[in-house]
Amino acid sequence: MWEYKKFLEFPADVRRKDPDLAALIATQFGGPDGELSASLRYLSQMYTMPIPEAKATLNSIGTEELAHFEIIGTLLYKLVSGVPADVIKQTRFAPHYAKWGRANFPEDSSGNPFTSAFFASHEDPIASITENMAAEQKARAVYEYLLDMTEDPAVIDTLAFLREREIVHFQRFGEVLDLLYDYQEKYP
Amino acid sequence: MARKDYRLNLPLLMDIMAHNFVNVETVLYLNTHPDCQEVLDLHNRNAERYHRLIDEYQRNHGLLYSNYPDAGYPWNWIDEPWPWEINYRS
Ligand SMILES: [Fe+2]
């Protein structure tokens, strides 16, 4: 089961309100390479993994991605909370506001809702772990695109932290892939 | 019993967050290197310190886990601020 710890994995802050930026960062809340997608991908795949290292890695990284979902949710909340509607009206955040107000909703930066069609969960462990390595690289790339979109030093710190985590996850999945090949060689 | 004046302690909370992050890292590493004694020792040392800090925080500043065995009356798990409401660099 999961238990909530009443603190963030990283102290996510913003220096100033910025609804335009929120509309872009939203893609890491509910877009194809976003944190919700990553979390559900790994937490769906873990059950049928053949070796304990793979089960544990998917369980731990899937859990960490949920903490990243919360970090992105925090950024979005801080970027738009208290901004008056007539200011929001002039921003890219206006279409979101028209549907949901200032509440967070898992969607991409164009407002397309989250779907599990964003990811795959295969019984074949090589297929799944290889998918995950690509997913981590795609998420890293998206964080780099987003880093190009802002000059807010607090937002930059947070996005840079999340970008680094994708690199660590890629590394760990690479180790799991090697362990899976060893296992398949031993028990073909 | 009179209500204790629980209050956010940001430096202590940030220290807990830092120790929690070390734990995230040691767990991920150990999952694929279960026989690495050096990181296992680091993990155990850090986790011990983490639990001491958590205990200090929950005794004096409010709940971080809802199953803390000495929760405050009235039920203080609901106390604000929630993690997304804190200004960490104020
Ligand atoms: Fe990741």
XYZ file of N, CA and C in Angstrom, chain A residues 14-147:
402
model
N 8.181 28.925 -6.571
C 8.223 29.825 -7.724
C 8.545 31.219 -7.188
N 9.215 32.018 -8.000
C 9.545 33.383 -7.586
C 8.359 34.319 -7.830
N 7.628 34.084 -8.944
C 6.470 34.945 -9.255
C 5.365 34.131 -9.941
N 4.139 34.653 -9.848
C 2.990 34.029 -10.521
C 3.219 34.071 -12.035
N 2.840 33.008 -12.730
C 3.063 32.974 -14.179
C 2.130 31.935 -14.824
N 0.860 32.340 -15.080
C -0.105 31.395 -15.665
C 0.343 30.868 -17.031
N 1.043 31.681 -17.810
C 1.542 31.201 -19.109
C 2.451 29.994 -18.923
N 3.360 30.109 -17.964
C 4.293 29.012 -17.707
C 3.557 27.776 -17.174
N 2.535 27.996 -16.339
C 1.745 26.868 -15.813
C 1.144 26.059 -16.962
N 0.624 26.767 -17.973
C -0.006 26.073 -19.102
C 1.003 25.173 -19.819
N 2.285 25.550 -19.822
C 3.321 24.732 -20.474
C 3.748 23.567 -19.579
N 4.012 23.879 -18.301
C 4.492 22.845 -17.369
C 3.431 21.766 -17.149
N 2.157 22.096 -17.401
C 1.057 21.131 -17.237
C 1.346 19.810 -17.937
N 2.134 19.853 -19.000
C 2.391 18.612 -19.740
C 3.126 17.575 -18.892
N 3.848 18.026 -17.855
C 4.500 17.052 -16.971
C 3.567 16.574 -15.859
N 2.383 17.156 -15.763
C 1.365 16.667 -14.827
C 0.575 15.540 -15.500
N 0.067 15.802 -16.708
C -0.787 14.793 -17.333
C -0.526 14.534 -18.795
N 0.653 14.920 -19.302
C 0.980 14.691 -20.706
C 1.659 13.346 -20.934
N 2.027 13.037 -22.193
C 2.544 11.714 -22.558
C 3.818 11.310 -21.806
N 4.727 12.254 -21.591
C 5.974 11.929 -20.890
C 5.974 12.507 -19.484
N 4.787 12.740 -18.967
C 4.640 13.363 -17.657
C 4.795 12.380 -16.506
N 4.701 12.909 -15.304
C 4.989 12.131 -14.092
C 3.883 11.119 -13.772
N 2.633 11.469 -14.063
C 1.539 10.517 -13.809
C 1.693 9.312 -14.729
N 2.003 9.600 -15.978
C 2.222 8.548 -16.967
C 3.365 7.627 -16.520
N 4.467 8.225 -16.064
C 5.623 7.440 -15.620
C 5.232 6.554 -14.436
N 4.566 7.145 -13.464
C 4.213 6.405 -12.262
C 3.315 5.205 -12.588
N 2.257 5.443 -13.358
C 1.307 4.355 -13.647
C 1.946 3.296 -14.539
N 2.849 3.709 -15.415
C 3.574 2.743 -16.255
C 4.328 1.742 -15.369
N 5.133 2.260 -14.436
C 5.984 1.383 -13.616
C 5.164 0.588 -12.609
N 4.166 1.236 -12.025
C 3.367 0.541 -11.012
C 2.421 -0.475 -11.644
N 2.196 -0.378 -12.971
C 1.442 -1.427 -13.681
C 2.349 -2.582 -14.068
N 3.585 -2.265 -14.458
C 4.508 -3.298 -14.964
C 5.073 -4.216 -13.877
N 5.100 -3.760 -12.630
C 5.923 -4.450 -11.616
C 5.476 -5.891 -11.315
N 4.187 -6.164 -11.451
C 3.643 -7.444 -10.965
C 4.277 -8.670 -11.602
N 4.539 -8.627 -12.904
C 4.956 -9.838 -13.621
C 6.455 -9.905 -13.881
N 7.234 -9.043 -13.227
C 8.684 -9.075 -13.453
C 9.278 -10.374 -12.898
N 10.240 -10.982 -13.601
C 10.749 -12.296 -13.194
C 11.817 -12.266 -12.102
N 12.437 -11.108 -11.847
C 13.518 -11.085 -10.843
C 13.239 -10.006 -9.792
N 13.720 -10.232 -8.566
C 13.398 -9.315 -7.464
C 13.936 -7.897 -7.687
N 15.106 -7.772 -8.326
C 15.666 -6.436 -8.565
C 14.727 -5.607 -9.448
N 14.094 -6.276 -10.426
C 13.187 -5.560 -11.344
C 11.898 -5.156 -10.634
N 11.347 -6.060 -9.821
C 10.125 -5.722 -9.065
C 10.382 -4.531 -8.154
N 11.507 -4.582 -7.441
C 11.815 -3.510 -6.482
C 12.046 -2.188 -7.193
N 12.770 -2.231 -8.318
C 13.080 -0.985 -9.033
C 11.802 -0.331 -9.559
N 10.908 -1.131 -10.131
C 9.656 -0.562 -10.647
C 8.808 -0.012 -9.499
N 8.780 -0.734 -8.386
C 8.016 -0.283 -7.229
C 8.578 1.041 -6.697
N 9.902 1.113 -6.537
C 10.503 2.323 -5.955
C 10.430 3.513 -6.903
N 10.745 3.289 -8.188
C 10.718 4.431 -9.121
C 9.278 4.859 -9.381
N 8.347 3.893 -9.487
C 6.940 4.256 -9.654
C 6.438 5.116 -8.500
N 6.913 4.800 -7.302
C 6.541 5.588 -6.124
C 7.168 6.981 -6.176
N 8.453 7.038 -6.578
C 9.104 8.354 -6.666
C 8.409 9.232 -7.713
N 7.948 8.623 -8.818
C 7.274 9.423 -9.851
C 5.983 10.042 -9.300
N 5.310 9.350 -8.391
C 4.123 9.947 -7.756
C 4.507 11.183 -6.950
N 5.688 11.119 -6.299
C 6.171 12.296 -5.574
C 6.490 13.428 -6.564
N 6.919 13.066 -7.780
C 7.175 14.101 -8.797
C 5.865 14.693 -9.322
N 4.839 13.851 -9.418
C 3.490 14.332 -9.784
C 3.059 15.414 -8.787
N 3.368 15.199 -7.523
C 3.036 16.180 -6.485
C 3.889 17.442 -6.619
N 5.161 17.293 -6.995
C 6.035 18.464 -7.174
C 5.522 19.328 -8.336
N 5.159 18.686 -9.451
C 4.618 19.438 -10.590
C 3.285 20.087 -10.192
N 2.455 19.352 -9.471
C 1.190 19.919 -8.997
C 1.417 21.146 -8.122
N 2.480 21.098 -7.316
C 2.827 22.237 -6.457
C 3.239 23.448 -7.295
N 4.083 23.215 -8.307
C 4.490 24.326 -9.191
C 3.263 24.950 -9.850
N 2.369 24.107 -10.396
C 1.188 24.624 -11.094
C 0.331 25.437 -10.130
N 0.118 24.886 -8.931
C -0.692 25.579 -7.927
C -0.091 26.940 -7.595
N 1.241 26.953 -7.360
C 1.883 28.208 -6.970
C 1.919 29.217 -8.122
N 1.983 28.748 -9.349
C 2.063 29.668 -10.490
C 0.737 30.391 -10.756
N -0.398 29.777 -10.369
C -1.698 30.391 -10.701
C -2.541 30.795 -9.501
N -2.203 30.313 -8.292
C -3.095 30.604 -7.172
C -3.146 32.109 -6.919
N -4.340 32.618 -6.740
C -4.524 34.036 -6.444
C -4.425 34.967 -7.639
N -4.137 34.442 -8.818
C -4.087 35.326 -9.997
C -5.520 35.633 -10.433
N -5.873 36.944 -10.560
C -7.253 37.290 -10.915
C -7.623 36.829 -12.333
N -8.914 36.543 -12.514
C -9.395 36.029 -13.802
C -9.070 36.977 -14.953
N -9.118 38.290 -14.697
C -8.878 39.203 -15.827
C -7.405 39.244 -16.235
N -6.515 38.787 -15.354
C -5.112 38.604 -15.762
C -4.968 37.274 -16.515
N -5.596 36.218 -15.956
C -5.547 34.897 -16.601
C -6.078 34.976 -18.029
N -7.097 35.824 -18.229
C -7.732 35.973 -19.535
C -6.723 36.262 -20.653
N -5.647 36.990 -20.316
C -4.666 37.364 -21.345
C -3.577 36.301 -21.535
N -3.700 35.149 -20.882
C -2.597 34.177 -20.908
C -3.020 32.879 -21.590
N -2.012 32.031 -21.837
C -2.231 30.681 -22.376
C -3.023 29.800 -21.411
N -3.146 30.244 -20.168
C -3.861 29.451 -19.161
C -5.381 29.624 -19.276
N -5.834 30.599 -20.102
C -7.273 30.908 -20.195
C -8.134 29.692 -20.571
N -7.734 28.871 -21.560
C -8.578 27.701 -21.889
C -8.716 26.732 -20.715
N -7.636 26.550 -19.949
C -7.720 25.699 -18.753
C -8.694 26.312 -17.752
N -8.560 27.614 -17.537
C -9.423 28.309 -16.579
C -10.896 28.164 -16.960
N -11.162 28.231 -18.278
C -12.554 28.128 -18.747
C -13.162 26.772 -18.396
N -12.308 25.704 -18.320
C -12.827 24.375 -17.995
C -12.775 24.069 -16.504
N -11.665 24.466 -15.863
C -11.393 23.939 -14.515
C -11.118 25.021 -13.472
N -11.136 26.276 -13.871
C -10.674 27.289 -12.923
C -9.198 27.102 -12.648
N -8.782 27.331 -11.408
C -7.355 27.203 -11.069
C -7.001 25.811 -10.535
N -7.951 24.874 -10.601
C -7.646 23.515 -10.113
C -6.691 22.809 -11.074
N -5.883 21.906 -10.514
C -5.016 21.077 -11.359
C -5.836 19.979 -12.016
N -5.531 19.700 -13.268
C -6.164 18.589 -13.977
C -5.101 17.911 -14.824
N -5.029 16.568 -14.797
C -3.990 15.902 -15.604
C -4.281 16.004 -17.097
N -3.534 16.873 -17.744
C -3.688 17.120 -19.178
C -2.331 17.579 -19.715
N -2.183 17.575 -21.030
C -0.927 18.070 -21.608
C -1.005 19.583 -21.815
N 0.030 20.156 -22.414
C 0.087 21.614 -22.525
C -0.923 22.163 -23.536
N -1.552 21.274 -24.339
C -2.622 21.729 -25.235
C -4.005 21.430 -24.668
N -4.073 20.906 -23.445
C -5.362 20.641 -22.819
C -5.937 19.265 -23.117
N -5.169 18.385 -23.803
C -5.650 17.018 -24.015
C -5.572 16.242 -22.704
N -6.656 15.566 -22.325
C -6.662 14.887 -21.018
C -5.706 13.699 -20.978
N -5.273 13.346 -19.773
C -4.418 12.184 -19.557
C -5.107 10.918 -20.068
N -4.308 10.009 -20.637
C -4.811 8.691 -21.004
C -3.711 7.658 -20.816
N -4.096 6.435 -20.418
C -3.087 5.383 -20.267
C -2.593 4.887 -21.625
N -3.192 5.380 -22.724
C -2.645 5.086 -24.060
C -1.246 5.688 -24.222
N -0.833 6.554 -23.278
C 0.518 7.139 -23.323
C 1.609 6.100 -23.069
N 1.269 4.959 -22.436
C 2.336 4.027 -22.073
C 1.923 2.590 -22.343
N 2.884 1.670 -22.150
C 2.625 0.247 -22.354
C 3.063 -0.523 -21.121
N 2.501 -1.703 -20.952
C 2.876 -2.585 -19.848
C 2.881 -4.008 -20.385
N 4.076 -4.513 -20.712
C 4.210 -5.832 -21.322
C 4.637 -6.893 -20.316
N 4.141 -8.111 -20.513
C 4.650 -9.224 -19.707
C 6.119 -9.477 -20.038
N 6.487 -9.291 -21.292
C 7.888 -9.460 -21.697
C 8.719 -8.376 -21.003
N 9.602 -8.765 -20.061
C 10.274 -7.751 -19.250
C 11.264 -6.898 -20.049
N 11.855 -7.477 -21.088
C 12.784 -6.703 -21.913
C 12.016 -5.580 -22.635
N 10.834 -5.923 -23.133
C 10.011 -4.916 -23.824
C 9.661 -3.775 -22.865
N 9.263 -4.133 -21.650
C 8.859 -3.082 -20.699
C 10.039 -2.224 -20.252
N 11.141 -2.860 -19.884
C 12.259 -2.067 -19.349
C 12.880 -1.202 -20.449
N 12.899 -1.713 -21.683
C 13.408 -0.898 -22.791
C 12.494 0.303 -23.024
N 11.190 0.083 -22.938
C 10.228 1.203 -23.033
C 10.511 2.242 -21.943
N 10.824 1.753 -20.741
C 11.042 2.681 -19.628
C 12.296 3.537 -19.838
N 13.322 2.920 -20.425
C 14.554 3.681 -20.671
C 14.280 4.798 -21.676
N 13.485 4.485 -22.712
C 13.102 5.530 -23.677
C 12.254 6.597 -22.984
N 11.338 6.164 -22.121
C 10.454 7.109 -21.430
C 11.260 8.086 -20.575
N 12.285 7.581 -19.898
C 13.106 8.465 -19.052
C 13.847 9.486 -19.909
N 14.330 9.070 -21.070
C 15.017 10.021 -21.961
C 14.036 11.063 -22.510
N 12.824 10.628 -22.836
C 11.829 11.587 -23.342
C 11.472 12.600 -22.249
N 11.318 12.118 -21.025
C 10.995 13.032 -19.928
C 12.156 14.015 -19.698
N 13.391 13.502 -19.774
C 14.548 14.402 -19.650
C 14.492 15.487 -20.728
N 14.206 15.087 -21.958
C 14.139 16.060 -23.062
C 13.056 17.101 -22.797
N 11.882 16.662 -22.332
C 10.793 17.621 -22.062
C 11.219 18.611 -20.975
N 11.915 18.119 -19.933
C 12.381 19.070 -18.911
C 13.353 20.078 -19.514
N 14.156 19.663 -20.482
C 15.064 20.618 -21.120
C 14.288 21.632 -21.959
N 13.229 21.179 -22.661
C 12.399 22.146 -23.411
C 11.798 23.152 -22.428
N 11.276 22.646 -21.313
C 10.629 23.538 -20.342
C 11.635 24.504 -19.722
N 12.867 24.028 -19.475
C 13.892 24.916 -18.914
C 14.180 26.078 -19.856
